[in-house]
Amino acid sequence: MKKIKFLENYIFDFKCLIENHDLKNFEKFSNMILNIKKKKRKIIVIGNGGSASICSHFSVDLTKNAKIRCINFNEANLITCFSNDYGFENWLVKSIEYYAEKGDMLISISSSGESKNILNASKYFKSCFGQVVTFTGHKKNNNLKKIGNINFWVNSNSYNMVENIHQFWLLMCIDLIIGKKDYKSSL
């Protein structure tokens, strides 16, 4: 019985956290993405750990299903080479230097909003290339939120809750862009 109660509370908390956001921000975010497509630019998505997995999933689905160019840097030899040569705190900055172009958009995902490599890359991108959208959790006034043009924040200290909601929101935005939630993902 204790486990059932835990699950009921978990699902209740998850629902509350998902719904506790201004829907107009999602509309604005989806319009920004569509504008990137219209201008023939691309979206770059960055994150560490579980957030890196979210980056991979989002970038593939956005590219394949919504036909919008989206990349991430989750390539082991790129990460280890650039981390070795430039330091872990700067490997994403170097990746952005090589891959970003003026007018691109960066999506930065960090549960804490305090990951040094994500902060450095986001500041650099915003100053040189274009707009930054952030997905964070934990502290409301985390440092990554201060960089974003649009910010999506989850009011939770639970990494699993924060990461699951980030994934949900990002995939929801793909469906919003496509205009439906049920579609064939292959041609």
CSV table of C-alpha atoms in Angstrom, one decimal, residues 1 14 24 27 36 40 59 66 69-70 72 78 80 99 103 114 117 120 124 126 131 141 152 167 181-182:
chain,number,residue,atom,x,y,z
A,1,MET,CA,0.0,0.0,0.0
A,14,PHE,CA,4.0,15.5,-11.9
A,24,LYS,CA,1.8,31.5,-24.1
A,27,GLU,CA,3.3,29.3,-28.3
A,36,ILE,CA,14.3,29.5,-37.5
A,40,LYS,CA,16.8,28.4,-43.1
A,59,SER,CA,16.9,17.0,-32.0
A,66,ALA,CA,8.8,18.6,-38.1
A,69,ARG,CA,17.2,21.3,-38.7
A,70,CYS,CA,18.4,20.6,-35.2
A,72,ASN,CA,23.3,18.4,-30.6
A,78,LEU,CA,33.9,15.4,-29.9
A,80,THR,CA,36.5,13.9,-25.1
A,99,TYR,CA,29.0,24.8,-35.7
A,103,GLY,CA,20.6,33.6,-36.6
A,114,GLU,CA,24.2,26.0,-12.8
A,117,ASN,CA,29.8,24.4,-19.4
A,120,ASN,CA,29.6,29.4,-20.6
A,124,TYR,CA,28.9,32.9,-25.6
A,126,LYS,CA,23.8,34.8,-27.0
A,131,GLN,CA,18.5,33.7,-29.0
A,141,ASN,CA,16.7,32.4,-9.9
A,152,PHE,CA,11.0,27.2,-18.9
A,167,GLN,CA,11.3,16.0,-22.2
A,181,LYS,CA,-0.3,14.8,-31.6
A,182,ASP,CA,-1.0,11.6,-33.6
